[in-house]
Short mmCIF file of C-alpha atoms in Angstrom, two decimals:
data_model
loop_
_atom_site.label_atom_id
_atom_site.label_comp_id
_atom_site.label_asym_id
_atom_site.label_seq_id
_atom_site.Cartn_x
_atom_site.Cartn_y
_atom_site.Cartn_z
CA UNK A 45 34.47 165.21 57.37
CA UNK A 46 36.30 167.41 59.55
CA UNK A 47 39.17 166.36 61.76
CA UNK A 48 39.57 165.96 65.73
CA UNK A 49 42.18 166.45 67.54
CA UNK A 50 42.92 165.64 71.12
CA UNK A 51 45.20 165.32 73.75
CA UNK A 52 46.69 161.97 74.73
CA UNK A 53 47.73 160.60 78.03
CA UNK A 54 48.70 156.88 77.82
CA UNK A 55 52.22 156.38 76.75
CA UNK A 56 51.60 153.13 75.96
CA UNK A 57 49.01 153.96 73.94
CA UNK A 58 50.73 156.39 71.87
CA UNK A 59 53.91 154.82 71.25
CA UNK A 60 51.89 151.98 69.79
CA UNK A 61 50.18 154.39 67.81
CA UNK A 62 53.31 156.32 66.39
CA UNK A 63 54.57 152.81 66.14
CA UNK A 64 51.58 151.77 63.57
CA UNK A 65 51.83 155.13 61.76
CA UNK A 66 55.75 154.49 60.69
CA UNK A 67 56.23 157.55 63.05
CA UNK A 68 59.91 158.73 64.03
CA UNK A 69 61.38 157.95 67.34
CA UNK A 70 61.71 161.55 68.17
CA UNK A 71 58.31 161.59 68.06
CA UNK A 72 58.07 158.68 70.44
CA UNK A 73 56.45 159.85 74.21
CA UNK A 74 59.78 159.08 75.94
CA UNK A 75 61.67 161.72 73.71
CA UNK A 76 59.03 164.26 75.19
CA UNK A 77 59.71 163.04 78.66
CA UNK A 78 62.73 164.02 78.50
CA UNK A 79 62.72 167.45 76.90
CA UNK A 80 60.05 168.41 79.31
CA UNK A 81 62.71 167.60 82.23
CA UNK A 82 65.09 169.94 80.08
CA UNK A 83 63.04 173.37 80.00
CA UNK A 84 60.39 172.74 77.06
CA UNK A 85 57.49 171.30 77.66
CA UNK A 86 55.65 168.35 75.94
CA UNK A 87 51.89 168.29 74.50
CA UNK A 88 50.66 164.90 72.43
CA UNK A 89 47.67 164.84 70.36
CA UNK A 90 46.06 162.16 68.15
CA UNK A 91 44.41 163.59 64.54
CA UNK A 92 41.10 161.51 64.53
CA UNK A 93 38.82 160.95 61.15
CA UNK A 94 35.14 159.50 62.34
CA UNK A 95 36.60 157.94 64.90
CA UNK A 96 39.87 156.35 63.26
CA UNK A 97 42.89 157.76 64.09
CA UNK A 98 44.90 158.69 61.10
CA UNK A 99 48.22 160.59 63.10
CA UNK A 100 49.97 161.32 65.88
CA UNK A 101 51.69 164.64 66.44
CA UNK A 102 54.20 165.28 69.94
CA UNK A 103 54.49 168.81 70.22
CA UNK A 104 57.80 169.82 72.27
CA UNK A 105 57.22 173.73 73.54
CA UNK A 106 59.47 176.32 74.90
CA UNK A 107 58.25 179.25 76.72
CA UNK A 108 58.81 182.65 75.46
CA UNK A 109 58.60 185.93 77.12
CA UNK A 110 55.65 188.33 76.62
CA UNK A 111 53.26 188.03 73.95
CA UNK A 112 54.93 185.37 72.18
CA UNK A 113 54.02 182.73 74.42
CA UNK A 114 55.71 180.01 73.38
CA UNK A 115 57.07 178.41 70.35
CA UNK A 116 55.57 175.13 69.37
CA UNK A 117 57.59 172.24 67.32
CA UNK A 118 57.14 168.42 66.28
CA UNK A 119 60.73 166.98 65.31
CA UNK A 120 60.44 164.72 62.70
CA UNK A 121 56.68 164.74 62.82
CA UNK A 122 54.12 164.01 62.43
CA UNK A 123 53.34 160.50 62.11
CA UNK A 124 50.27 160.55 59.65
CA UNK A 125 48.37 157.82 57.57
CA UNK A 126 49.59 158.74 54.06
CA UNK A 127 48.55 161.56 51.88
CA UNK A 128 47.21 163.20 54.97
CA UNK A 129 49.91 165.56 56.23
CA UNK A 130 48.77 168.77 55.33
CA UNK A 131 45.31 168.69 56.14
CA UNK A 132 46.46 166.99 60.03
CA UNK A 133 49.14 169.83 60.27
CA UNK A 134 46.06 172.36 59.80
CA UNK A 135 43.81 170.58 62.17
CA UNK A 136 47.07 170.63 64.93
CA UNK A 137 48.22 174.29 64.43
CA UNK A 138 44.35 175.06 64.98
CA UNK A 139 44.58 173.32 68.51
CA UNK A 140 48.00 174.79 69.18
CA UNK A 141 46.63 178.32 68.35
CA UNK A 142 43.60 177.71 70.78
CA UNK A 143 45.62 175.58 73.29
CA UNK A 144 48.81 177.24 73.61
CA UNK A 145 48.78 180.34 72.22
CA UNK A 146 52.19 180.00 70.34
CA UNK A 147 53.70 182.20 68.39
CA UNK A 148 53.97 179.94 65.47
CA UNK A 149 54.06 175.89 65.01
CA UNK A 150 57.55 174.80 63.73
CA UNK A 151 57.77 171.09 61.76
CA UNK A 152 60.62 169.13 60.82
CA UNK A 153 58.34 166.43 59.13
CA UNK A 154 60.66 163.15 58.12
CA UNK A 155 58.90 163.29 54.64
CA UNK A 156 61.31 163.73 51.35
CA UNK A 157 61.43 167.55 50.47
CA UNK A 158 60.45 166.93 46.54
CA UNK A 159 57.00 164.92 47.80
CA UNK A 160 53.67 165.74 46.81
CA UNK A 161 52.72 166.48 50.28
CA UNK A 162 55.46 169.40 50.70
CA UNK A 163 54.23 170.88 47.53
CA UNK A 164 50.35 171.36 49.14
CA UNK A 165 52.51 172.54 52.39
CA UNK A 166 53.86 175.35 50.43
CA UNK A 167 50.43 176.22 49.28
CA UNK A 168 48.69 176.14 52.93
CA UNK A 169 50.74 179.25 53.99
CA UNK A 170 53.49 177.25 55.60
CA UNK A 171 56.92 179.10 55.40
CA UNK A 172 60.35 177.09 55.05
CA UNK A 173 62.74 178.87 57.56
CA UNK A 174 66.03 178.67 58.08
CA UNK A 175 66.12 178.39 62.11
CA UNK A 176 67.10 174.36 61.42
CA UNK A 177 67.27 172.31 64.52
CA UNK A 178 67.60 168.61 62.26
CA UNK A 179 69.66 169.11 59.27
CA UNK A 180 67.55 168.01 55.96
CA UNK A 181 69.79 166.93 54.17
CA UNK A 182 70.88 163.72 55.47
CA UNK A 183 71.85 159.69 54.33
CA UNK A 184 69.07 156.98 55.00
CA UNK A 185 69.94 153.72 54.39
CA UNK A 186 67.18 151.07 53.03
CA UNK A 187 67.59 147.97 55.60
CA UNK A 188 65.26 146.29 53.22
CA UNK A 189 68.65 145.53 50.92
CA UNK A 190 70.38 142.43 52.08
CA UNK A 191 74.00 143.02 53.95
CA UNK A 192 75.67 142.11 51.01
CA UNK A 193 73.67 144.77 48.66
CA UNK A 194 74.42 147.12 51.73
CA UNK A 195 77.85 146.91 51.90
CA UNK A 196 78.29 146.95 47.91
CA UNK A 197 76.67 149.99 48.47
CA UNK A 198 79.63 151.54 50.42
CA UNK A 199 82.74 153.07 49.42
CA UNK A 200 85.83 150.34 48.37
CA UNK A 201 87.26 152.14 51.38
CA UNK A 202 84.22 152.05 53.60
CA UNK A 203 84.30 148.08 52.93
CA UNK A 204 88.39 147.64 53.52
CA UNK A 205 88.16 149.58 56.92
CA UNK A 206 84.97 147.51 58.19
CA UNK A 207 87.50 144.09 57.43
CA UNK A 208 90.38 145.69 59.27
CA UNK A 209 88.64 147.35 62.33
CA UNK A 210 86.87 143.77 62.66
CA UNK A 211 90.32 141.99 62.92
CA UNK A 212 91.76 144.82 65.93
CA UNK A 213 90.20 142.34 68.82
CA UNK A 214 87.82 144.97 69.30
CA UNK A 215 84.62 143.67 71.65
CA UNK A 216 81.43 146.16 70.10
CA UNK A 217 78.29 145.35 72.28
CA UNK A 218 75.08 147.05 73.42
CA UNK A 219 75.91 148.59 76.32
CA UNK A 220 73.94 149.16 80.08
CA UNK A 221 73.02 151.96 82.28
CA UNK A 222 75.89 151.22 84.45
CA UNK A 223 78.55 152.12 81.41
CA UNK A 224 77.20 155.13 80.42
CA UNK A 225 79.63 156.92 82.01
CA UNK A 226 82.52 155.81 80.03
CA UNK A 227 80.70 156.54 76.69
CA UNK A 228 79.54 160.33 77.91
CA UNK A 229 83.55 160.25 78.81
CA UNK A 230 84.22 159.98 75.19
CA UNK A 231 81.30 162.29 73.91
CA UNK A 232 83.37 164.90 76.14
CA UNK A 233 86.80 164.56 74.70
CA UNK A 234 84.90 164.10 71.18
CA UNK A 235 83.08 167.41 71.81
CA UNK A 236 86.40 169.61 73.24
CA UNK A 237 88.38 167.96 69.93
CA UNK A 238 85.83 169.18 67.80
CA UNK A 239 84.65 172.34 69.61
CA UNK A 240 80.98 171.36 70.29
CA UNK A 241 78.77 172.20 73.35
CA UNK A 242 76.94 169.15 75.02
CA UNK A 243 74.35 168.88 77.72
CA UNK A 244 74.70 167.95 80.79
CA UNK A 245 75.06 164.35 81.88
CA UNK A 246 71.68 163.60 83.38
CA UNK A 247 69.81 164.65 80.09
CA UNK A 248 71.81 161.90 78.56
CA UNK A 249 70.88 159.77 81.12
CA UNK A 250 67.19 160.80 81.23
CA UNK A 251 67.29 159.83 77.40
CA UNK A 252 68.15 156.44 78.05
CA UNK A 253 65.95 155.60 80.70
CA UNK A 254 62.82 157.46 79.00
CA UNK A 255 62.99 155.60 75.94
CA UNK A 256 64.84 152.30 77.52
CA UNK A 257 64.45 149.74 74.30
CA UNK A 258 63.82 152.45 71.95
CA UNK A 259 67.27 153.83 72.76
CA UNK A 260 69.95 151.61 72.36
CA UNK A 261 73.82 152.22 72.91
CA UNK A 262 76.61 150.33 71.14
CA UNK A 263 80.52 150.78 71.99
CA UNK A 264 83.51 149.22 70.93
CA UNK A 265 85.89 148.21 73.65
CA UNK A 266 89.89 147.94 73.83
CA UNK A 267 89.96 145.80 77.02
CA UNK A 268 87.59 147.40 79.47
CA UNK A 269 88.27 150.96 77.75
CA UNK A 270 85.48 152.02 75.47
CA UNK A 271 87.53 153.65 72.31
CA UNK A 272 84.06 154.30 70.33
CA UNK A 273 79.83 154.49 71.03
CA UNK A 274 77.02 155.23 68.60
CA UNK A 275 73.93 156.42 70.28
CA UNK A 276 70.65 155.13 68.59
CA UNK A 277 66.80 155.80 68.62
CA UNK A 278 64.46 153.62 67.10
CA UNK A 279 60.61 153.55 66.39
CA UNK A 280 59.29 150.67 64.85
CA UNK A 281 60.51 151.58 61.16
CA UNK A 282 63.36 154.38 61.53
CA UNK A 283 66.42 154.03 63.51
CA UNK A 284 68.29 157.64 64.13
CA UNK A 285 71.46 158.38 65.16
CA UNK A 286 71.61 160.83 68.49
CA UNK A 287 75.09 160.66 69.41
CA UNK A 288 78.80 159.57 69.15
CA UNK A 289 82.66 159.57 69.64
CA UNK A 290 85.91 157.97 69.71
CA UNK A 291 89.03 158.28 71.29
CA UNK A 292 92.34 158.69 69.72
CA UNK A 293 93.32 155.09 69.98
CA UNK A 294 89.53 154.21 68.87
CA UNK A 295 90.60 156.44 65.40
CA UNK A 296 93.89 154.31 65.18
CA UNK A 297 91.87 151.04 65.31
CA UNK A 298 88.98 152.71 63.07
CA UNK A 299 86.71 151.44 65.40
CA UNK A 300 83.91 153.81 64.02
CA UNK A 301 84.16 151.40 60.79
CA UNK A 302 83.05 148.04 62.32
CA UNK A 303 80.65 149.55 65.20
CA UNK A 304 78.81 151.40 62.58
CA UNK A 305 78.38 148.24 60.57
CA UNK A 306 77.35 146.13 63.85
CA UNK A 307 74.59 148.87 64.77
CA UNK A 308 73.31 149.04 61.25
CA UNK A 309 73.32 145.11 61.59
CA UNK A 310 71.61 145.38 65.04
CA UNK A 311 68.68 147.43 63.34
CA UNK A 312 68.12 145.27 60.80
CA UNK A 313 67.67 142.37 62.81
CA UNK A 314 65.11 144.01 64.79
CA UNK A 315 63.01 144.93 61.93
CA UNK A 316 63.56 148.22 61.14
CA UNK A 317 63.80 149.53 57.92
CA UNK A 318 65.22 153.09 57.71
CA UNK A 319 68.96 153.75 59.34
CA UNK A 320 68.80 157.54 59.23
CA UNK A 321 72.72 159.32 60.15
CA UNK A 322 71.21 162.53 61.26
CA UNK A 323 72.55 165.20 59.09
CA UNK A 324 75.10 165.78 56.11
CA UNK A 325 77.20 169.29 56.68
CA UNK A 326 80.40 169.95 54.62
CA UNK A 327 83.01 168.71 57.54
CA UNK A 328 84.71 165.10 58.22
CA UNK A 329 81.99 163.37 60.00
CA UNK A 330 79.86 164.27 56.92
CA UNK A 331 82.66 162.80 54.62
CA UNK A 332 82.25 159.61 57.48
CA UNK A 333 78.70 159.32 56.75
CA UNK A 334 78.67 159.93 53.01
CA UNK A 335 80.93 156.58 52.21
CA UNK A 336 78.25 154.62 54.17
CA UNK A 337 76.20 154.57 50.01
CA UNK A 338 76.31 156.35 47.35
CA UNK A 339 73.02 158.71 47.19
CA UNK A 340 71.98 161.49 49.90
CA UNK A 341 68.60 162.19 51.03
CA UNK A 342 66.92 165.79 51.65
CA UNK A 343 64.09 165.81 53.89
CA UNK A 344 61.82 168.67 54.40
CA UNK A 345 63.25 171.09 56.26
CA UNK A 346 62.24 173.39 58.75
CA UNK A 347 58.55 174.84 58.09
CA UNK A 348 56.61 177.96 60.56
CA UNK A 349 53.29 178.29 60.60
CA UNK A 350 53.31 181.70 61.77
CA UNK A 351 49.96 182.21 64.50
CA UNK A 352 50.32 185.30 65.48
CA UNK A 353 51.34 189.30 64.51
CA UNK A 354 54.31 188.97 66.85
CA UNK A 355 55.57 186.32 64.22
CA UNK A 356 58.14 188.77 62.55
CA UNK A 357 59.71 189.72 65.90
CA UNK A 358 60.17 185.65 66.85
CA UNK A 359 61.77 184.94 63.41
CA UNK A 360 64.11 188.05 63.79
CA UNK A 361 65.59 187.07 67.33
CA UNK A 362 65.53 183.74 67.17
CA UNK A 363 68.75 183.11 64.96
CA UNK A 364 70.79 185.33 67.79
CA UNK A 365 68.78 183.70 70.81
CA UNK A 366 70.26 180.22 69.50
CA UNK A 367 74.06 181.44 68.96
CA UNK A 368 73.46 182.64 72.64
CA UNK A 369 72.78 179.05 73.48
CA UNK A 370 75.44 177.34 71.49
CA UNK A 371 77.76 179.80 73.14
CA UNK A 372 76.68 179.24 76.26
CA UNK A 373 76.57 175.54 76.14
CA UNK A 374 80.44 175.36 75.02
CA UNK A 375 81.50 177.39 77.70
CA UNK A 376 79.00 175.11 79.90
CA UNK A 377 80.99 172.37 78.93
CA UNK A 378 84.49 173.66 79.24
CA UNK A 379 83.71 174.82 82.64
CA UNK A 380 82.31 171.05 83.80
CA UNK A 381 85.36 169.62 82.18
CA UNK A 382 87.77 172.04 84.62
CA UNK A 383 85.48 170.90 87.69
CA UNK A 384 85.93 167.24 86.41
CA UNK A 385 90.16 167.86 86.38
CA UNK A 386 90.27 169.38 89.64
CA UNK A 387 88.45 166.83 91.05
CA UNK A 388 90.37 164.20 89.47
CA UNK A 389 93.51 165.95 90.73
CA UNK A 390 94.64 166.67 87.52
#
């Protein structure tokens, strides 16, 4: 029986569906909301079976020039009954190729690289590429395990640091709208220390009103100074880490030890059962992560459909198109952060 596909409009309707599926909270419709504020836009369509709907897919898409188009992509998508992925990723790049156009449909799926369903991938014509947006290799916890299996889990010093950062008076809460500020404060100085761009404030804060319950923030506070945050998403089953930072003093305390361990505590008490840190690279925030368990975890990748002749050209420029970006979005940052001083008086 062949498959349907078709657009949906009722975001409460298809969160509870990506919900059902075990889909990823990128792939929830408030994620979309927001990148379609931040020049992509955001297309939704439900894979149906004789009437049973057996996945979800949120397609994020960014205009191209020319014959291209546009580029279509589902991060960490797409939510699918099981053992269905390939055959749903078919039926959706057939709709995307009638629908949009696009150059080529880009996946991220959150399915283990060595799966069965990665090897029929391969074998459909899909192409692993290197233009990453989510890093595959990454650390997922299993929030099934009890907090004492979890924390066995950890690194002696992992453990130690958890202990001492609890005993610094430190007050680590979910935080509101209203103190946002203070933790996008942070992400700055975290992102000039470390020599990453950002975005600009109000995507942050479009995040956090878009996906409101599914996006929670913890910080730890010195006083009424926040010295660490964690940034979360969370479906029903996956929780995801978006963003964080720390101040100097926050490092002293090793606040990031003990508001870690409160989030992942936060997400096991609401049920979920993946904690997902969002990327392993070779640096110290990697070296962070890794002590969180012993194993890693490699997801699939980055896979392109490619839909049309002009594919070749797209996969050539898009490498130097994105260093453009990250370029541009340092010096974006740097440039807000001089506003902010002279303002400030400083």
């Amino acid at each position: 029986m062949s498959l349907s596909v078709t657009p949906c409009s009722d975001p409460d309707l298809w969160d509870a569906t990506v919900d059902r599926l075990g889909g990823h909270p990128q792939q929830l419709w408030g994620w979309g909301r927001t990148k379609a504020a931040h020049g992509w836009s955001a297309d939704r369509v439900l894979v149906a079976e004789g009437g049973e709907v057996i996945a979800a897919a949120q397609l994020v898409l960014k205009k191209l020039p020319g014959p291209l188009h546009s580029l279509a992509y589902i991060p960490r998508g797409p939510a699918t009954a099981e053992g269905r992925g390939v055959e749903v990723l078919q039926a959706v790049a057939g709709y995307v190729r009638a629908a949009h156009r696009s150059v080529a449909l880009s996946v991220e799926p959150d399915w283990d690289a060595d799966s069965e369903v990665m090897r029929g991938l391969a074998a459909a014509g899909w192409r692993s590429s290197t233009n990453t947006i989510l890093i595959g290799r990454t650390l997922i916890l299993d929030l099934s395990h009890t907090e004492d299996e979890l924390l066995a889990g950890m690194s002696k010093k992992h453990r130690q640091y958890i202990r001492k950062s609890g005993r610094e008076g430190l007050d680590i809460r979910r935080v509101g709208r209203g103190e946002l500020g203070a933790c996008l404060d942070v992400y700055r100085l975290t992102a000039q220390r470390a020599g990453f761009g950002i975005h600009e404030d109000s995507y942050y804060l479009d995040i956090f009103d878009n996906l409101g319950d599914a996006s929670p923030v913890y910080a730890a506070f010195r006083g009424e100074d926040v010295v660490a945050f964690l940034w979360i998403s969370a479906s029903s089953t996956t929780s995801f880490e978006l963003y964080g930072g720390m101040t100097d003093e926050g490092e002293r305390l090793r606040a990031n030890y003990a508001l870690k361990w409160f989030a992942i505590q936060a997400m096991k008490a609401r049920g979920v059962t993946r904690y997902d840190f969002n990327g392993l690279l070779n640096d110290g925030v990697s070296r962070f992560k890794m002590g969180w368990a012993g194993h890693e975890n490699q997801l699939a990748g980055t896979w392109d459909l490619p839909l049309s002749p002009f594919y070749p050209v797209f996969s050539r420029a898009l490498p130097l198109a994105k260093r453009g970006m990250q370029v541009g979005r340092r010096q974006a940052s740097r440039a807000l952060e001089a506003v902010r001083k002279v303002r400030a008086g400083r």
